[in-house]
């Protein structure tokens, strides 16, 4: 499950979406789709930031 989907399930709201192009030399014609999510007004964010660095479970 993507981070955006997980946050939407926790009550975050979808503010908008946008696309941007990948490197036109490495990925010609390809674009990335992004979700912009935020907390409803008056809500408090208590979660810890997501660790986006993937660690192989086999590593010590």
XYZ file of C-alpha atoms in Angstrom:
60
model
C 0.000 0.000 0.000
C 1.351 3.393 -0.898
C 2.008 6.004 1.756
C -0.729 8.240 0.269
C -3.328 5.445 0.440
C -2.353 4.606 4.021
C -2.761 8.239 5.058
C -6.144 8.530 3.306
C -7.345 5.488 5.277
C -6.219 7.229 8.482
C -8.471 10.215 7.747
C -6.184 12.473 5.730
C -7.831 14.306 2.830
C -6.764 14.485 -0.804
C -5.866 18.107 -1.584
C -4.842 17.601 -5.177
C -2.721 15.776 -7.696
C 0.019 16.763 -10.113
C 2.333 15.211 -12.645
C 5.885 15.964 -13.613
C 8.179 14.543 -16.233
C 10.972 12.123 -15.554
C 14.394 12.826 -17.010
C 13.605 13.240 -20.715
C 16.871 11.558 -21.684
C 16.479 8.484 -19.464
C 12.677 8.155 -19.687
C 11.405 10.035 -22.754
C 7.688 10.754 -22.589
C 7.242 9.287 -19.106
C 5.606 11.208 -16.261
C 5.190 10.632 -12.538
C 1.796 11.056 -10.853
C 1.807 12.539 -7.349
C -0.874 12.789 -4.656
C -1.020 15.786 -2.332
C -2.620 14.839 0.988
C -3.128 16.802 4.179
C -4.867 16.659 7.512
C -8.326 18.186 7.932
C -8.394 21.530 9.739
C -8.156 21.096 13.498
C -6.541 17.652 13.308
C -3.212 17.046 14.962
C -0.407 15.026 13.386
C 1.138 12.628 15.892
C 2.582 9.902 13.660
C 6.306 9.470 13.155
C 7.681 10.360 9.710
C 7.815 7.524 7.222
C 11.227 5.943 6.738
C 11.662 5.976 2.978
C 15.038 4.209 3.111
C 14.431 0.564 2.283
C 16.380 -1.896 4.396
C 16.686 -5.447 3.143
C 15.194 -7.751 5.820
C 18.180 -10.039 5.300
C 20.593 -7.364 6.496
C 21.679 -7.286 10.132
